[in-house]
Amino acid sequence: MGNVITVTREFGSMGRLIARQVAERLNFKYYDRDIIELTAKEFRYNVEELAAFDGQRISAFAKMMYPLGLGNAAMQNQVFEMERSVIIDLANSEDCVIVGRCSDYILREINHKSMLNVFIYAPYEKRIQACGEELHLKEYDAKKYLEGVDRARHNLYKNQAGVNFHSTKYRHLMLDSSIMSHEECAKYIAELARAKFHI
């Protein structure tokens, strides 16, 4: 089994950017929405068909409001189970950083010495500001996506893990990304990982 860092994050906290920098610092593999693509390849599905996005013009941000796609409940459960299988395979095979997809919950039973579960958040106004500066979203769109994506992630986590999205149950570190730069956040997480994994 590899050393695994899971990163769950609020929209606009720049958690994905920070997670990528953590992976680069540690020379770990990095996975986020590409997990669904791995899932699709493994089961020989078209990504758009698997998520029921096929033929629809949906922005990358809007797709975040539908983490298991637009299909019915049975299709969404199928997507989740396929992603779960891929996440477990990744964790068992290599050192990696996995963003979202309830990965901290999915991997809850593996050796905790080999895992670091991080939750990245930030105050609402800081997230709105980051959406404008980093994601180039207008304030109206930033507020719409911030509310919609957070709600979708809350629902996904509640439905699959049975606890609140902001729960500390499966997390080792809760980090407010607004208190330092993205680079400093990544450095802090990487240093904690090195200490925990003895690498």
PDB file of C-alpha atoms in Angstrom:
ATOM      1  CA  MET A   1       0.000   0.000   0.000  1.00  0.00           C
ATOM      2  CA  GLY A   2       1.207   3.489  -0.836  1.00  0.00           C
ATOM      3  CA  ASN A   3       1.216   6.599   1.303  1.00  0.00           C
ATOM      4  CA  VAL A   4      -2.052   8.412   0.623  1.00  0.00           C
ATOM      5  CA  ILE A   5      -3.163  11.997   1.218  1.00  0.00           C
ATOM      6  CA  THR A   6      -6.868  12.676   0.713  1.00  0.00           C
ATOM      7  CA  VAL A   7      -8.047  16.251   0.276  1.00  0.00           C
ATOM      8  CA  THR A   8     -11.668  17.250   0.760  1.00  0.00           C
ATOM      9  CA  ARG A   9     -12.388  20.915   0.166  1.00  0.00           C
ATOM     10  CA  GLU A  10     -14.958  23.677   0.025  1.00  0.00           C
ATOM     11  CA  PHE A  11     -15.457  25.262  -3.383  1.00  0.00           C
ATOM     12  CA  GLY A  12     -13.340  28.397  -3.646  1.00  0.00           C
ATOM     13  CA  SER A  13     -10.913  27.348  -0.912  1.00  0.00           C
ATOM     14  CA  MET A  14      -8.418  26.489  -3.672  1.00  0.00           C
ATOM     15  CA  GLY A  15      -8.081  23.011  -2.196  1.00  0.00           C
ATOM     16  CA  ARG A  16      -7.460  21.398  -5.557  1.00  0.00           C
ATOM     17  CA  LEU A  17      -4.626  23.814  -6.367  1.00  0.00           C
ATOM     18  CA  ILE A  18      -3.084  23.229  -2.947  1.00  0.00           C
ATOM     19  CA  ALA A  19      -3.442  19.455  -3.316  1.00  0.00           C
ATOM     20  CA  ARG A  20      -1.658  19.523  -6.664  1.00  0.00           C
ATOM     21  CA  GLN A  21       1.217  21.491  -5.128  1.00  0.00           C
ATOM     22  CA  VAL A  22       1.406  18.974  -2.262  1.00  0.00           C
ATOM     23  CA  ALA A  23       1.707  16.149  -4.785  1.00  0.00           C
ATOM     24  CA  GLU A  24       4.462  18.014  -6.637  1.00  0.00           C
ATOM     25  CA  ARG A  25       6.386  18.669  -3.425  1.00  0.00           C
ATOM     26  CA  LEU A  26       6.251  15.007  -2.414  1.00  0.00           C
ATOM     27  CA  ASN A  27       6.566  13.573  -5.930  1.00  0.00           C
ATOM     28  CA  PHE A  28       3.253  11.760  -5.399  1.00  0.00           C
ATOM     29  CA  LYS A  29       0.744  10.972  -8.133  1.00  0.00           C
ATOM     30  CA  TYR A  30      -2.209  13.364  -8.224  1.00  0.00           C
ATOM     31  CA  TYR A  31      -5.857  12.437  -8.883  1.00  0.00           C
ATOM     32  CA  ASP A  32      -9.046  14.502  -8.883  1.00  0.00           C
ATOM     33  CA  ARG A  33     -11.883  14.404 -11.450  1.00  0.00           C
ATOM     34  CA  ASP A  34      -9.699  12.161 -13.577  1.00  0.00           C
ATOM     35  CA  ILE A  35     -10.816   9.350 -11.246  1.00  0.00           C
ATOM     36  CA  ILE A  36     -14.074   9.235 -13.177  1.00  0.00           C
ATOM     37  CA  GLU A  37     -12.079   8.910 -16.399  1.00  0.00           C
ATOM     38  CA  LEU A  38     -10.080   6.026 -14.944  1.00  0.00           C
ATOM     39  CA  THR A  39     -13.376   4.499 -13.892  1.00  0.00           C
ATOM     40  CA  ALA A  40     -14.812   4.880 -17.363  1.00  0.00           C
ATOM     41  CA  LYS A  41     -11.768   3.294 -18.998  1.00  0.00           C
ATOM     42  CA  GLU A  42     -11.735   0.425 -16.520  1.00  0.00           C
ATOM     43  CA  PHE A  43     -15.362  -0.432 -17.218  1.00  0.00           C
ATOM     44  CA  ARG A  44     -15.212   0.568 -20.902  1.00  0.00           C
ATOM     45  CA  TYR A  45     -17.740   3.370 -20.554  1.00  0.00           C
ATOM     46  CA  ASN A  46     -17.721   6.716 -22.292  1.00  0.00           C
ATOM     47  CA  VAL A  47     -17.110   9.357 -19.599  1.00  0.00           C
ATOM     48  CA  GLU A  48     -19.989  11.537 -20.741  1.00  0.00           C
ATOM     49  CA  GLU A  49     -22.367   8.574 -20.925  1.00  0.00           C
ATOM     50  CA  LEU A  50     -21.314   7.333 -17.509  1.00  0.00           C
ATOM     51  CA  ALA A  51     -22.140  10.710 -15.963  1.00  0.00           C
ATOM     52  CA  ALA A  52     -25.167  11.243 -18.249  1.00  0.00           C
ATOM     53  CA  PHE A  53     -23.652  14.547 -19.450  1.00  0.00           C
ATOM     54  CA  ASP A  54     -23.560  13.293 -23.041  1.00  0.00           C
ATOM     55  CA  GLY A  55     -24.438  15.976 -25.572  1.00  0.00           C
ATOM     56  CA  GLN A  56     -25.138  18.649 -22.955  1.00  0.00           C
ATOM     57  CA  ARG A  57     -23.260  21.920 -22.715  1.00  0.00           C
ATOM     58  CA  ILE A  58     -22.311  22.056 -19.053  1.00  0.00           C
ATOM     59  CA  SER A  59     -19.384  24.055 -17.729  1.00  0.00           C
ATOM     60  CA  ALA A  60     -16.693  22.414 -15.606  1.00  0.00           C
ATOM     61  CA  PHE A  61     -17.957  24.377 -12.597  1.00  0.00           C
ATOM     62  CA  ALA A  62     -21.573  23.354 -13.201  1.00  0.00           C
ATOM     63  CA  LYS A  63     -20.528  19.702 -13.430  1.00  0.00           C
ATOM     64  CA  MET A  64     -19.197  20.007  -9.885  1.00  0.00           C
ATOM     65  CA  MET A  65     -22.803  20.447  -8.776  1.00  0.00           C
ATOM     66  CA  TYR A  66     -23.447  16.902 -10.019  1.00  0.00           C
ATOM     67  CA  PRO A  67     -20.523  14.870  -8.613  1.00  0.00           C
ATOM     68  CA  LEU A  68     -22.088  11.562  -9.693  1.00  0.00           C
ATOM     69  CA  GLY A  69     -23.534  12.864 -12.938  1.00  0.00           C
ATOM     70  CA  LEU A  70     -27.083  13.575 -14.065  1.00  0.00           C
ATOM     71  CA  GLY A  71     -28.277   9.978 -14.235  1.00  0.00           C
ATOM     72  CA  ASN A  72     -30.923   8.410 -12.044  1.00  0.00           C
ATOM     73  CA  ALA A  73     -30.186   7.097  -8.546  1.00  0.00           C
ATOM     74  CA  ALA A  74     -29.180   3.662  -9.843  1.00  0.00           C
ATOM     75  CA  MET A  75     -26.713   5.167 -12.342  1.00  0.00           C
ATOM     76  CA  GLN A  76     -25.260   7.463  -9.681  1.00  0.00           C
ATOM     77  CA  ASN A  77     -24.786   4.543  -7.302  1.00  0.00           C
ATOM     78  CA  GLN A  78     -23.053   2.665 -10.110  1.00  0.00           C
ATOM     79  CA  VAL A  79     -20.717   5.622 -10.708  1.00  0.00           C
ATOM     80  CA  PHE A  80     -19.895   5.834  -7.001  1.00  0.00           C
ATOM     81  CA  GLU A  81     -19.145   2.107  -6.709  1.00  0.00           C
ATOM     82  CA  MET A  82     -16.905   2.238  -9.778  1.00  0.00           C
ATOM     83  CA  GLU A  83     -15.036   5.267  -8.425  1.00  0.00           C
ATOM     84  CA  ARG A  84     -14.726   3.562  -5.040  1.00  0.00           C
ATOM     85  CA  SER A  85     -13.047   0.588  -6.688  1.00  0.00           C
ATOM     86  CA  VAL A  86     -10.600   2.812  -8.549  1.00  0.00           C
ATOM     87  CA  ILE A  87      -9.754   4.843  -5.414  1.00  0.00           C
ATOM     88  CA  ILE A  88      -8.991   1.686  -3.441  1.00  0.00           C
ATOM     89  CA  ASP A  89      -6.808   0.355  -6.261  1.00  0.00           C
ATOM     90  CA  LEU A  90      -4.880   3.648  -6.438  1.00  0.00           C
ATOM     91  CA  ALA A  91      -4.333   3.723  -2.673  1.00  0.00           C
ATOM     92  CA  ASN A  92      -3.102   0.145  -2.682  1.00  0.00           C
ATOM     93  CA  SER A  93      -0.634   0.647  -5.518  1.00  0.00           C
ATOM     94  CA  GLU A  94       1.176   3.983  -5.200  1.00  0.00           C
ATOM     95  CA  ASP A  95       1.957   7.111  -3.213  1.00  0.00           C
ATOM     96  CA  CYS A  96      -0.752   9.574  -4.198  1.00  0.00           C
ATOM     97  CA  VAL A  97      -2.894  12.599  -3.411  1.00  0.00           C
ATOM     98  CA  ILE A  98      -6.604  12.020  -4.054  1.00  0.00           C
ATOM     99  CA  VAL A  99      -8.969  14.996  -4.150  1.00  0.00           C
ATOM    100  CA  GLY A 100     -12.633  14.627  -3.214  1.00  0.00           C
ATOM    101  CA  ARG A 101     -14.898  11.728  -4.225  1.00  0.00           C
ATOM    102  CA  CYS A 102     -15.395  10.820  -0.508  1.00  0.00           C
ATOM    103  CA  SER A 103     -11.913   9.309  -0.619  1.00  0.00           C
ATOM    104  CA  ASP A 104     -11.254   9.879   3.082  1.00  0.00           C
ATOM    105  CA  TYR A 105     -14.404   7.900   3.908  1.00  0.00           C
ATOM    106  CA  ILE A 106     -13.796   5.214   1.268  1.00  0.00           C
ATOM    107  CA  LEU A 107     -10.284   4.567   2.586  1.00  0.00           C
ATOM    108  CA  ARG A 108     -11.246   4.744   6.273  1.00  0.00           C
ATOM    109  CA  GLU A 109     -10.337   1.112   7.006  1.00  0.00           C
ATOM    110  CA  ILE A 110      -6.801   1.109   5.638  1.00  0.00           C
ATOM    111  CA  ASN A 111      -3.688   1.549   7.761  1.00  0.00           C
ATOM    112  CA  HIS A 112      -3.888   5.061   9.268  1.00  0.00           C
ATOM    113  CA  LYS A 113      -0.085   5.249   9.418  1.00  0.00           C
ATOM    114  CA  SER A 114      -0.191   5.392   5.630  1.00  0.00           C
ATOM    115  CA  MET A 115      -2.943   8.024   5.363  1.00  0.00           C
ATOM    116  CA  LEU A 116      -3.313  11.740   5.945  1.00  0.00           C
ATOM    117  CA  ASN A 117      -6.833  13.110   5.499  1.00  0.00           C
ATOM    118  CA  VAL A 118      -7.043  16.871   4.988  1.00  0.00           C
ATOM    119  CA  PHE A 119     -10.096  19.134   4.838  1.00  0.00           C
ATOM    120  CA  ILE A 120      -9.480  22.572   3.306  1.00  0.00           C
ATOM    121  CA  TYR A 121     -11.921  25.413   3.902  1.00  0.00           C
ATOM    122  CA  ALA A 122     -12.002  29.213   4.031  1.00  0.00           C
ATOM    123  CA  PRO A 123     -14.400  31.982   5.108  1.00  0.00           C
ATOM    124  CA  TYR A 124     -17.202  32.719   2.637  1.00  0.00           C
ATOM    125  CA  GLU A 125     -15.910  36.151   1.580  1.00  0.00           C
ATOM    126  CA  LYS A 126     -12.398  34.808   1.055  1.00  0.00           C
ATOM    127  CA  ARG A 127     -13.785  32.076  -1.169  1.00  0.00           C
ATOM    128  CA  ILE A 128     -15.772  34.599  -3.224  1.00  0.00           C
ATOM    129  CA  GLN A 129     -12.592  36.654  -3.600  1.00  0.00           C
ATOM    130  CA  ALA A 130     -10.572  33.592  -4.645  1.00  0.00           C
ATOM    131  CA  CYS A 131     -13.210  32.633  -7.220  1.00  0.00           C
ATOM    132  CA  GLY A 132     -12.715  36.017  -8.848  1.00  0.00           C
ATOM    133  CA  GLU A 133      -8.929  36.138  -8.642  1.00  0.00           C
ATOM    134  CA  GLU A 134      -8.050  32.491  -9.266  1.00  0.00           C
ATOM    135  CA  LEU A 135     -11.020  31.099 -11.235  1.00  0.00           C
ATOM    136  CA  HIS A 136     -11.943  34.354 -13.027  1.00  0.00           C
ATOM    137  CA  LEU A 137     -15.606  34.094 -12.070  1.00  0.00           C
ATOM    138  CA  LYS A 138     -17.901  37.099 -11.760  1.00  0.00           C
ATOM    139  CA  GLU A 139     -19.316  37.603  -8.268  1.00  0.00           C
ATOM    140  CA  TYR A 140     -22.806  36.417  -9.265  1.00  0.00           C
ATOM    141  CA  ASP A 141     -21.440  33.195 -10.762  1.00  0.00           C
ATOM    142  CA  ALA A 142     -19.051  32.692  -7.860  1.00  0.00           C
ATOM    143  CA  LYS A 143     -21.922  32.848  -5.358  1.00  0.00           C
ATOM    144  CA  LYS A 144     -24.064  30.523  -7.470  1.00  0.00           C
ATOM    145  CA  TYR A 145     -21.361  27.891  -7.823  1.00  0.00           C
ATOM    146  CA  LEU A 146     -20.165  28.258  -4.255  1.00  0.00           C
ATOM    147  CA  GLU A 147     -23.629  27.520  -2.908  1.00  0.00           C
ATOM    148  CA  GLY A 148     -24.446  24.833  -5.477  1.00  0.00           C
ATOM    149  CA  VAL A 149     -21.169  22.935  -5.336  1.00  0.00           C
ATOM    150  CA  ASP A 150     -20.975  23.010  -1.543  1.00  0.00           C
ATOM    151  CA  ARG A 151     -24.566  21.743  -1.356  1.00  0.00           C
ATOM    152  CA  ALA A 152     -23.798  18.943  -3.813  1.00  0.00           C
ATOM    153  CA  ARG A 153     -20.694  17.894  -1.886  1.00  0.00           C
ATOM    154  CA  HIS A 154     -22.610  17.997   1.390  1.00  0.00           C
ATOM    155  CA  ASN A 155     -25.359  15.787  -0.054  1.00  0.00           C
ATOM    156  CA  LEU A 156     -22.872  13.340  -1.552  1.00  0.00           C
ATOM    157  CA  TYR A 157     -20.915  13.051   1.682  1.00  0.00           C
ATOM    158  CA  LYS A 158     -24.060  12.724   3.810  1.00  0.00           C
ATOM    159  CA  ASN A 159     -25.532  10.068   1.514  1.00  0.00           C
ATOM    160  CA  GLN A 160     -22.347   8.001   1.222  1.00  0.00           C
ATOM    161  CA  ALA A 161     -20.495   8.561   4.510  1.00  0.00           C
ATOM    162  CA  GLY A 162     -23.495   9.212   6.731  1.00  0.00           C
ATOM    163  CA  VAL A 163     -21.939  12.295   8.328  1.00  0.00           C
ATOM    164  CA  ASN A 164     -21.905  16.044   7.691  1.00  0.00           C
ATOM    165  CA  PHE A 165     -19.522  17.335   5.003  1.00  0.00           C
ATOM    166  CA  HIS A 166     -17.724  19.417   7.653  1.00  0.00           C
ATOM    167  CA  SER A 167     -17.469  16.560  10.140  1.00  0.00           C
ATOM    168  CA  THR A 168     -14.049  15.812  11.635  1.00  0.00           C
ATOM    169  CA  LYS A 169     -14.798  12.077  11.787  1.00  0.00           C
ATOM    170  CA  TYR A 170     -12.562  10.966   8.912  1.00  0.00           C
ATOM    171  CA  ARG A 171     -10.172  13.954   8.928  1.00  0.00           C
ATOM    172  CA  HIS A 172      -6.753  14.411  10.509  1.00  0.00           C
ATOM    173  CA  LEU A 173      -6.237  18.057   9.563  1.00  0.00           C
ATOM    174  CA  MET A 174      -8.721  20.909   9.049  1.00  0.00           C
ATOM    175  CA  LEU A 175      -6.961  23.846   7.350  1.00  0.00           C
ATOM    176  CA  ASP A 176      -8.241  27.372   6.676  1.00  0.00           C
ATOM    177  CA  SER A 177      -6.508  28.180   3.385  1.00  0.00           C
ATOM    178  CA  SER A 178      -7.014  31.929   3.849  1.00  0.00           C
ATOM    179  CA  ILE A 179      -4.484  32.204   6.687  1.00  0.00           C
ATOM    180  CA  MET A 180      -1.455  31.778   4.419  1.00  0.00           C
ATOM    181  CA  SER A 181      -0.553  31.518   0.747  1.00  0.00           C
ATOM    182  CA  HIS A 182      -1.383  28.434  -1.310  1.00  0.00           C
ATOM    183  CA  GLU A 183       2.314  27.605  -1.449  1.00  0.00           C
ATOM    184  CA  GLU A 184       2.611  27.847   2.331  1.00  0.00           C
ATOM    185  CA  CYS A 185      -0.486  25.658   2.804  1.00  0.00           C
ATOM    186  CA  ALA A 186       1.009  23.041   0.480  1.00  0.00           C
ATOM    187  CA  LYS A 187       4.364  23.227   2.256  1.00  0.00           C
ATOM    188  CA  TYR A 188       2.690  22.770   5.648  1.00  0.00           C
ATOM    189  CA  ILE A 189       0.679  19.734   4.493  1.00  0.00           C
ATOM    190  CA  ALA A 190       3.723  18.203   2.795  1.00  0.00           C
ATOM    191  CA  GLU A 191       5.846  18.637   5.914  1.00  0.00           C
ATOM    192  CA  LEU A 192       3.135  17.037   8.052  1.00  0.00           C
ATOM    193  CA  ALA A 193       2.909  14.156   5.577  1.00  0.00           C
ATOM    194  CA  ARG A 194       6.687  13.616   5.658  1.00  0.00           C
ATOM    195  CA  ALA A 195       6.581  13.453   9.458  1.00  0.00           C
ATOM    196  CA  LYS A 196       3.581  11.118   9.526  1.00  0.00           C
ATOM    197  CA  PHE A 197       4.849   8.793   6.783  1.00  0.00           C
ATOM    198  CA  HIS A 198       8.519   8.960   7.888  1.00  0.00           C
ATOM    199  CA  ILE A 199       9.679   9.873   4.400  1.00  0.00           C
TER     200      ILE A 199
END
